[in-house]
Coordinates of C-alpha atoms and ligand atoms in Angstrom, one line a residue:
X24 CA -2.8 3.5 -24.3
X25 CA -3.8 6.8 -22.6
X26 CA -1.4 7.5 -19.7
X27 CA -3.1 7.7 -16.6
X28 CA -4.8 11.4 -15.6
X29 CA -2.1 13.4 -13.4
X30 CA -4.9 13.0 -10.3
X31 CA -4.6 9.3 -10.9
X32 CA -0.4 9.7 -11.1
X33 CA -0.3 11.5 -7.8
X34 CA -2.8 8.9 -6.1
X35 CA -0.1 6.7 -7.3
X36 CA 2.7 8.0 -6.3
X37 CA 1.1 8.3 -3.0
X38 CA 0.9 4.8 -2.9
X39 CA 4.5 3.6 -4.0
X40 CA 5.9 6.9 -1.6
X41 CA 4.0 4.7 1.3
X42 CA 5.4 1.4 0.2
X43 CA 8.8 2.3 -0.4
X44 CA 9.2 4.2 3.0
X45 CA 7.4 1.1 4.6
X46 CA 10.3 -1.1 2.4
X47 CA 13.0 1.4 3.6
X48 CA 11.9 1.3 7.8
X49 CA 12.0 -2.6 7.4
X50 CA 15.5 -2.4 6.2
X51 CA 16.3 -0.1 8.7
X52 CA 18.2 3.0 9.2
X53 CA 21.7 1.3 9.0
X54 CA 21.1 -0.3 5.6
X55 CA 22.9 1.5 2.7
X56 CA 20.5 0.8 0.6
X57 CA 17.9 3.0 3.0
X58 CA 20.2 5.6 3.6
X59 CA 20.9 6.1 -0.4
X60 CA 16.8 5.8 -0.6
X61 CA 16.0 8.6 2.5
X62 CA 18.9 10.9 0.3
X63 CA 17.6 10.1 -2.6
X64 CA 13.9 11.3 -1.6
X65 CA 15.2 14.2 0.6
X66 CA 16.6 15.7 -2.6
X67 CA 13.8 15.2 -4.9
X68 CA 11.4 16.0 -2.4
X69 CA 13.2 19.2 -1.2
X70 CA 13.2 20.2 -5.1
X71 CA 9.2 20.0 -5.3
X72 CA 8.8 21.9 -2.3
X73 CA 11.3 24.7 -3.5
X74 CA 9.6 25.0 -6.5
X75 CA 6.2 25.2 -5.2
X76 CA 7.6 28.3 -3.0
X77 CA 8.7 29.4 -6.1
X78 CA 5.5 30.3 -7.3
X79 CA 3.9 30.9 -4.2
X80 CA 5.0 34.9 -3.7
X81 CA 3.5 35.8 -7.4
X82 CA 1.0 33.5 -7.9
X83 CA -0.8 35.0 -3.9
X84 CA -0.1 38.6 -4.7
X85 CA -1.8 38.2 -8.4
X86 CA -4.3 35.8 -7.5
X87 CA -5.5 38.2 -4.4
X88 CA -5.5 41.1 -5.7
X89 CA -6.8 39.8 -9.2
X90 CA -9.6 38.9 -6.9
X91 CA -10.6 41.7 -5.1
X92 CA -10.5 43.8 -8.1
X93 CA -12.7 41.6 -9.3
X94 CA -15.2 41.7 -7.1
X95 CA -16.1 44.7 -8.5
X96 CA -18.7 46.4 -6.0
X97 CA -17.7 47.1 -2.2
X98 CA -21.0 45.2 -0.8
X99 CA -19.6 42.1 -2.3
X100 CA -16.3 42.8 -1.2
X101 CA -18.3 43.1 2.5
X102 CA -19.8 40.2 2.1
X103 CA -17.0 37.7 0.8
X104 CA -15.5 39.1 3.8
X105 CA -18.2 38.5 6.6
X106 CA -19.0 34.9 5.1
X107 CA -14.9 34.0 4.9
X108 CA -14.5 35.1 8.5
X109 CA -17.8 33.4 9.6
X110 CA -16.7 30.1 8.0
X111 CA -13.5 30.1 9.5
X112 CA -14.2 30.4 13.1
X113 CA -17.3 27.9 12.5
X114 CA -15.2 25.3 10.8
X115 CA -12.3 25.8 13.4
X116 CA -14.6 26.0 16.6
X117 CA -16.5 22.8 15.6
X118 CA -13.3 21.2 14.8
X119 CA -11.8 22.1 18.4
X120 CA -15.3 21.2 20.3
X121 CA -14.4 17.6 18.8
X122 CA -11.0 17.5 19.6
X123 CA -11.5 18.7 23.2
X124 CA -15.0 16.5 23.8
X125 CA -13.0 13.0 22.2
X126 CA -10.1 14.5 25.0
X127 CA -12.3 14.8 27.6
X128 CA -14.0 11.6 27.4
X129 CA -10.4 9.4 27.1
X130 CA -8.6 11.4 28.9
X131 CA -5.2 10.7 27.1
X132 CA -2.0 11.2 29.0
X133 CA -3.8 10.2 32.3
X134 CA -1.7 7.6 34.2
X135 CA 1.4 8.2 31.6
X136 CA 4.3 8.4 33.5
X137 CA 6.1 12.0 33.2
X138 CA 9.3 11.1 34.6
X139 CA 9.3 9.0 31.1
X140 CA 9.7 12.0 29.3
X141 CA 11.5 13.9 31.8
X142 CA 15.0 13.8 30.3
X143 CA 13.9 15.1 26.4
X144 CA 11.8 17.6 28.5
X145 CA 15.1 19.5 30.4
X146 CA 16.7 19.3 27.0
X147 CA 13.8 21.2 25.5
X148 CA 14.0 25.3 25.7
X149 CA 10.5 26.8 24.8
X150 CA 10.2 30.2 23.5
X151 CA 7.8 31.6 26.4
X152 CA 5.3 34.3 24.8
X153 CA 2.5 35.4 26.5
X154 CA -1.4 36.0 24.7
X155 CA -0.3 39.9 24.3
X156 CA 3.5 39.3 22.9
X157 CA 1.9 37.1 20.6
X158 CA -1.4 39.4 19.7
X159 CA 1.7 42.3 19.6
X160 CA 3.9 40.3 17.1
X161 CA 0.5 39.2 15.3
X162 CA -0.4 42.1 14.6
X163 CA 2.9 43.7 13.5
X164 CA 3.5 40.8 10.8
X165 CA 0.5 42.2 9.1
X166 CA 1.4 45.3 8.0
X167 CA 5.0 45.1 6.1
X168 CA 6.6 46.8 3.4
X169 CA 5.4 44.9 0.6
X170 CA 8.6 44.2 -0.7
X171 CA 10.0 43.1 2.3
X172 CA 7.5 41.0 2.9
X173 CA 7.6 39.6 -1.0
X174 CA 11.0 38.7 -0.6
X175 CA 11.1 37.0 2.8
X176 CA 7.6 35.2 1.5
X177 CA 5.4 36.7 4.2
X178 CA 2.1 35.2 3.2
X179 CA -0.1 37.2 5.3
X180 CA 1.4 40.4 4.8
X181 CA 1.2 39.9 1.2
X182 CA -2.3 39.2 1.5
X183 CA -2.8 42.2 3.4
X184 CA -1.4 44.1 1.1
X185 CA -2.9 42.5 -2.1
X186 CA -6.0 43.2 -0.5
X187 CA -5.2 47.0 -0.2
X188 CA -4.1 47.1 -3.8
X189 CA -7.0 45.2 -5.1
X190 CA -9.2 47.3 -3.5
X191 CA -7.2 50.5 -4.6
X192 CA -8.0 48.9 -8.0
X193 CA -11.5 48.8 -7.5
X194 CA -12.2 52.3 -6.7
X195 CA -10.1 53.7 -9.4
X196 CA -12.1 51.6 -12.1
X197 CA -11.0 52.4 -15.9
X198 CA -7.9 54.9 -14.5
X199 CA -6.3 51.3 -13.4
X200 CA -6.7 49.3 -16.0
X201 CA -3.3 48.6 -17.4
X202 CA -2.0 47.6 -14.3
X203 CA -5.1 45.3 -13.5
X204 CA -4.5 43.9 -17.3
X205 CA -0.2 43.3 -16.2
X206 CA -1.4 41.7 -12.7
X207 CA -4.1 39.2 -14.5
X208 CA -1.3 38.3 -17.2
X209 CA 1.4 37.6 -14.3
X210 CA -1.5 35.5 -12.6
X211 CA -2.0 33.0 -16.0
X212 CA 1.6 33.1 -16.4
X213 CA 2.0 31.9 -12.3
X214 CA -0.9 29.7 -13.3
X215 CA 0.9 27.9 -16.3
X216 CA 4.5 27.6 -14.4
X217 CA 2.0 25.6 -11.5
X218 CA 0.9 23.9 -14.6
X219 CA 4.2 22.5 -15.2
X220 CA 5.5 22.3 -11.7
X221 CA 2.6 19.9 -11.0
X222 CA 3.9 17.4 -13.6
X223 CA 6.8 16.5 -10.9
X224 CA 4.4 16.2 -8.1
X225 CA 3.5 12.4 -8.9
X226 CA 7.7 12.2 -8.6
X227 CA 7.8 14.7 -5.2
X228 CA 5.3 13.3 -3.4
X229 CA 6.3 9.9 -3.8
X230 CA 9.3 11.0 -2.9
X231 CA 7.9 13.2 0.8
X232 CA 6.4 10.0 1.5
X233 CA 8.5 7.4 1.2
X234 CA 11.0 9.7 3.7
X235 CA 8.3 10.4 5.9
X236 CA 7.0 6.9 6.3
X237 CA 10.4 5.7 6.9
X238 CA 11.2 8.1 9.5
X239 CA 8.9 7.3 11.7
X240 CA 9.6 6.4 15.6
X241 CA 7.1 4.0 15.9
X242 CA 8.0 3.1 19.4
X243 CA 7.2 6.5 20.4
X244 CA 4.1 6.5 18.7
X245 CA 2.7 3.0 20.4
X246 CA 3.8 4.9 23.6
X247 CA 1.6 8.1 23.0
X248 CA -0.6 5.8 21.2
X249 CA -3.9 6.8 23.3
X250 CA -3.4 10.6 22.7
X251 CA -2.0 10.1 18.6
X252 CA -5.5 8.2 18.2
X253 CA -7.9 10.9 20.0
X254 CA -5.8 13.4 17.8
X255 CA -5.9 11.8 14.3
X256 CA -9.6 10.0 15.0
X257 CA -11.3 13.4 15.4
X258 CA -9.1 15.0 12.4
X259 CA -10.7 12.3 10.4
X260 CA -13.8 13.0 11.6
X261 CA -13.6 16.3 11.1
X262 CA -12.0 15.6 7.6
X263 CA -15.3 12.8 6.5
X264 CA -17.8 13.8 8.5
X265 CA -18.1 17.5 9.7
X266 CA -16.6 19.0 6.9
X267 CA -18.6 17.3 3.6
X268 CA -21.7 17.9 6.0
X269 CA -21.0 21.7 6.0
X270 CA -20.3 21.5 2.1
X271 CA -23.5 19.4 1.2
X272 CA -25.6 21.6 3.5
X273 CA -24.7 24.3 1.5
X274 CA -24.1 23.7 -2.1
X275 CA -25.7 20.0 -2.0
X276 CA -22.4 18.8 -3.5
X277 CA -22.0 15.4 -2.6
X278 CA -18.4 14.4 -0.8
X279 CA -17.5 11.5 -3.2
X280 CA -17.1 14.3 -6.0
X281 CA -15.7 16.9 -3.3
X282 CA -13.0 14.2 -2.3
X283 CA -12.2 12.8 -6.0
X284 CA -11.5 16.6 -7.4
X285 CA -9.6 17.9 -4.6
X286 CA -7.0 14.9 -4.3
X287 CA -4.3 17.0 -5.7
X288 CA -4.3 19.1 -3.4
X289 CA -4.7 17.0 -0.1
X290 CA -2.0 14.7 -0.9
X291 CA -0.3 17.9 -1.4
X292 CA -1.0 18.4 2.0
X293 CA -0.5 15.3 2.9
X294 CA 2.9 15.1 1.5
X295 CA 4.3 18.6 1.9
X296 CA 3.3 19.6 5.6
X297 CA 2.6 22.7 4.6
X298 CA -0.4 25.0 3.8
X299 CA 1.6 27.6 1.8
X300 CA 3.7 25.4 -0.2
X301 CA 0.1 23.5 -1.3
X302 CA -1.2 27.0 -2.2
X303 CA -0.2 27.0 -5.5
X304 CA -2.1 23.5 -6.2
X305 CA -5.1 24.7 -3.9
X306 CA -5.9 27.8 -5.8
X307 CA -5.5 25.2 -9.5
X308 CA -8.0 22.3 -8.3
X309 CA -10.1 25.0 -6.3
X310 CA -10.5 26.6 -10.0
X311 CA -10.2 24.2 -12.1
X312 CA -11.5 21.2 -11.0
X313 CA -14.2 22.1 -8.1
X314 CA -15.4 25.2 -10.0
X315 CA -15.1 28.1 -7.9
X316 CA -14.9 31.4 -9.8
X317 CA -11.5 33.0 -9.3
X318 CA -12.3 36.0 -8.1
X319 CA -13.6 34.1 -4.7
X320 CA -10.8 31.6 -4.6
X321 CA -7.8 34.0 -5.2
X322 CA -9.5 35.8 -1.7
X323 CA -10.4 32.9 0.3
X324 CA -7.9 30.2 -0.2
X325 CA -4.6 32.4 0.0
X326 CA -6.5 34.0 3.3
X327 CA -7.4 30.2 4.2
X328 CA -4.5 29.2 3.9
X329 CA -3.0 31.3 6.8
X330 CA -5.3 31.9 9.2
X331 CA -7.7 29.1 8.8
X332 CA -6.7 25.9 10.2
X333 CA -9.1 23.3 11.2
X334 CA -6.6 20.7 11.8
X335 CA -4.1 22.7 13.8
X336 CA -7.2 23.9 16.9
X337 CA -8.3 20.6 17.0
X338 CA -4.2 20.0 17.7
X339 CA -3.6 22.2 19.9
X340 CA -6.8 22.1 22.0
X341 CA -6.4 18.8 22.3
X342 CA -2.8 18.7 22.7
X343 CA -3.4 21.2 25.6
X344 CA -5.5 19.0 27.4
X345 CA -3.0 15.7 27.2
X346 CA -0.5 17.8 28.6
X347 CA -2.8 18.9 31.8
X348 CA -3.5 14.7 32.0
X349 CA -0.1 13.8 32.0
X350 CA 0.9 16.2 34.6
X351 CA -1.7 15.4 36.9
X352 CA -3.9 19.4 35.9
X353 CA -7.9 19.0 36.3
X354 CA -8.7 21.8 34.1
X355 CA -12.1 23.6 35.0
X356 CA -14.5 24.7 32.5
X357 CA -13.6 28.2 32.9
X358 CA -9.9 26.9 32.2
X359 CA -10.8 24.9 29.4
X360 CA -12.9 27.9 27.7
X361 CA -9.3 29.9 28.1
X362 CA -7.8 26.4 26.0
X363 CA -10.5 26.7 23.6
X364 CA -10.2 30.4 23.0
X365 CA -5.9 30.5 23.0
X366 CA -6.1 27.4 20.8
X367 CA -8.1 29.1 18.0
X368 CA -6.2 32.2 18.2
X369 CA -2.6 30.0 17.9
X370 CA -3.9 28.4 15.1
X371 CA -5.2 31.6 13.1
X372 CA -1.6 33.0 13.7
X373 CA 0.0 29.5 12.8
X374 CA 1.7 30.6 9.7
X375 CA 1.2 27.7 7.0
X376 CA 4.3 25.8 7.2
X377 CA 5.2 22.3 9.0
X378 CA 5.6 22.1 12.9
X379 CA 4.2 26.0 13.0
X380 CA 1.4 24.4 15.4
X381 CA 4.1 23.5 18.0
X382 CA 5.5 26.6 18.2
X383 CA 2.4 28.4 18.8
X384 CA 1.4 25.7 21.0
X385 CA 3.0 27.0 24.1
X386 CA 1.2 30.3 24.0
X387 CA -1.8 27.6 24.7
X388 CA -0.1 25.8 27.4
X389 CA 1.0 29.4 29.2
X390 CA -2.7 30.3 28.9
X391 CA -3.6 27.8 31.6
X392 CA -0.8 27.6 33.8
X393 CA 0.9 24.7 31.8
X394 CA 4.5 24.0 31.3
X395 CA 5.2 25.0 27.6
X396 CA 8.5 22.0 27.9
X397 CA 6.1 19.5 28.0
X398 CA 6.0 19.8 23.7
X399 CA 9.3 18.0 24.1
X400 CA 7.5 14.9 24.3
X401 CA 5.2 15.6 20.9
X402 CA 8.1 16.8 18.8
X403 CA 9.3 13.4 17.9
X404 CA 6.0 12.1 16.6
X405 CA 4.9 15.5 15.2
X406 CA 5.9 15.2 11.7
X407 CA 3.0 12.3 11.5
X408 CA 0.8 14.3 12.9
X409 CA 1.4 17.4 11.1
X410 CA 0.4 15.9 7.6
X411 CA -3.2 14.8 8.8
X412 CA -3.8 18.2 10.4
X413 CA -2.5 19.8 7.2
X414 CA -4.8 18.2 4.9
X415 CA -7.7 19.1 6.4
X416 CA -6.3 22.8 7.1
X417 CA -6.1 23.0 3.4
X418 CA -9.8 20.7 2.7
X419 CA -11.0 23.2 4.7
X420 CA -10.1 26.2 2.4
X421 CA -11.3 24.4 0.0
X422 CA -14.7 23.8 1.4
X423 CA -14.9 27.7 2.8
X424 CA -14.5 29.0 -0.9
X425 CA -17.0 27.0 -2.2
X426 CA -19.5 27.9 0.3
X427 CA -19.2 31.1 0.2
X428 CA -19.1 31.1 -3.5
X429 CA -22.7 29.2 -3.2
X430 CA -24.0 31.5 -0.3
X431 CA -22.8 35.0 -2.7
X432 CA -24.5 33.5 -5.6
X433 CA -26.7 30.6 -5.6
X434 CA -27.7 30.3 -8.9
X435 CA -23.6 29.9 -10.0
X436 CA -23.9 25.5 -9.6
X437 CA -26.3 26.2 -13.0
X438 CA -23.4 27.2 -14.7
X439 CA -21.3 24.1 -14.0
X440 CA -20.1 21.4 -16.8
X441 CA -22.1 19.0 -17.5
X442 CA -20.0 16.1 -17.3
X443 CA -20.0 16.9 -13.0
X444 CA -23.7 16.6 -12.4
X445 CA -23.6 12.7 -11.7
X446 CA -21.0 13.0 -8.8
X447 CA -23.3 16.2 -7.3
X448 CA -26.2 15.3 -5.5
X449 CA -28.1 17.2 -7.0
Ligands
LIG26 N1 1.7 22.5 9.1 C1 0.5 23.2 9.3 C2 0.1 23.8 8.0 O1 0.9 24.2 7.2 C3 0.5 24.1 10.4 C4 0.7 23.4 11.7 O2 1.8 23.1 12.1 O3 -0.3 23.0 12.3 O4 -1.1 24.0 7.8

């Protein structure tokens, strides 16, 4: 018998990740047997992870500058630029105009007691940072010595300077074309070792599951239960609705094919927490499943991946707004365009790793006056959170490169297999 396709392992392992951890929280944390079990999965799943960084330095510097080079003319390069951009504040302001309306109407955190939360909240030190620290610190992260930035795994910075060097590439033409030849061999060869990495992710994400399920407070969740459903009900919505409607609208490709082909990586997501360490299986199921030419994802997924982040607005708008409920703030419009604006900034500078919305967060709160100690009370039950607003972060890199692939060359879904027409829709 043929063993099951590594899409259909990793939908698997999903599903017996969910189970165990489910098996391990009805134990409960004193058994040995779940203790052994949350070790057990810490390890393996701190393996995966590790080895998906592993690959993430090369594999972004190759794939972005392979890219660009690629591009070959500067009024492409202008354009894959303008339409990036102009996806990613579309796709991140529709997903905060949800978040904020579904806050608006239920008002969650409204008649919450704060003196609940009061004691986690004097134990709870946030970093204070106002809009121009951050905008100063922003902007100094993105210009680094590229080694330094290489070796501490600075994703944005090495985008910035992959960028540089691809375009560097382009102008010189023929005079560069030895060391375009080295970087496209060391981006198959990061390709390959993603290849093999991926046959442990059926393994590590059952693994990131099964812990994550099991950790879960689920007291504290009932308690915040009004706010945890506005939060994940518009993520979903954003993730099944808004999302597939921007992708169809553009490339007519139906979202039961989008969905199916991109699994890998939003279990990934899912699973990991963590835009960057997912990069490496965004960039493979981006190529080599949903079709987009490398040249466009090796730009607009490694970009995505840090500065677009559908999931994490919609958090912290939302998020923003809870807080002013619970602590009795009627926040104007005026006040509420301040949210709206912060919150998409925050996320943009989110860098793609787990919890990096919280700690942008308070630059949010400061904007309107809030008190930044009120993320005490979302800490506990932010790790749930996190992997819903994750996956869609990376869907909606995903998305991005294929419609900007289909709005820089239409006539590229001709050249598609075959074998994908049926799932299209058209
Ligand atoms: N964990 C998210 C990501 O990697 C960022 C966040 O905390 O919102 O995309």
């Amino acid at each position: 018998m043929k063993p099951p396709s590594l899409n259909a392992q990793i939908l698997i392992g999903a599903l017996a990740g969910i189970a165990l951890g489910l098996g391990m929280a009805s134990l409960g944390g004193t058994s040995t047997l779940t203790q052994s079990g949350l070790y057990t999965a810490g390890l393996i799943g701190t393996v995966f992870v590790d080895l998906l960084k592993m690959v993430l330095v090369p594999l972004v510097f190759t794939s972005i500058a392979v890219g660009v080079a690629n591009l070959r003319t500067h009024r492409q390069m202008h354009r894959v630029w303008i339409m990036t951009l102009g996806f990613f504040v579309l796709s991140m302001a529709t997903a905060m105009l949800l978040g904020m309306g579904a806050a608006n109407l239920f008002t969650p955190g409204k008649g919450l007691d704060i003196a609940l939360f009061q004691d986690s909240m004097q134990h709870f030190e946030a970093r204070h940072m106002t809009l121009g620290e951050f905008a100063q610190s922003f902007l100094h992260g993105l210009f680094m010595n590229p080694f330094a930035a290489l070796a501490q795994g600075n994703v944005l910075a090495i985008v910035i300077f992959a960028l540089f060097l691809g375009i560097a590439l382009v102008m010189g033409g023929e005079r560069y074309r030895n060391i375009l030849g080295l970087l496209q061999e060391s981006l198959e060869i990061s390709l390959r070792v993603v290849g093999w990495i991926m046959k442990l992710a059926p393994l590590g994400i059952m693994a990131l599951l099964a812990k994550l399920v099991a950790t879960q407070n689920a007291a504290l969740l009932a308690s915040l239960g009004k706010f945890v459903a506005v939060v994940l009900g518009t993520t979903l919505l954003h993730a099944v609705v808004v999302l597939p409607l921007m992708l169809y609208a553009v490339t007519r490709i139906g979202p039961l094919y989008f969905f199916r082909e991109a699994r890998e990586a939003l279990i990934t997501a899912f699973a990991t927490s963590s835009s960057s360490a997912t990069l490496p299986v965004t960039l493979r199921c981006v190529e080599q499943r949903l079709h987009v030419k490398p040249e466009i994802a090796g730009f607009v997924v490694p970009l995505g991946a840090t500065v677009n982040m559908d999931g994490t607005a919609l958090y912290e708008a939302a998020a923003a707004l809870f807080v002013a409920n619970l602590v009795g703030v009627d926040l104007n419009l005026m006040q509420q365009m301040i949210v709206f604006a912060t919150a998409m900034i925050a996320a943009m500078g989110a860098p793609g790793i787990p919890s990096a919305g919280m700690v942008t967060m308070v630059m949010v709160l400061q904007s309107v006056g809030l008190p930044a100690e009120a993320i005490a009370i979302l800490l506990p039950i932010d790790r749930l959170l996190d992997a819903f607003r994750t996956a869609v972060n990376v869907q909606g890199d995903m998305v991005g490169s294929m419609v900007v692939q289909e709005l820089l060359q239409p006539r590229s879904r001709s050249t598609l297999p075959h074998r994908e027409t049926p799932g299209r829709a058209r």
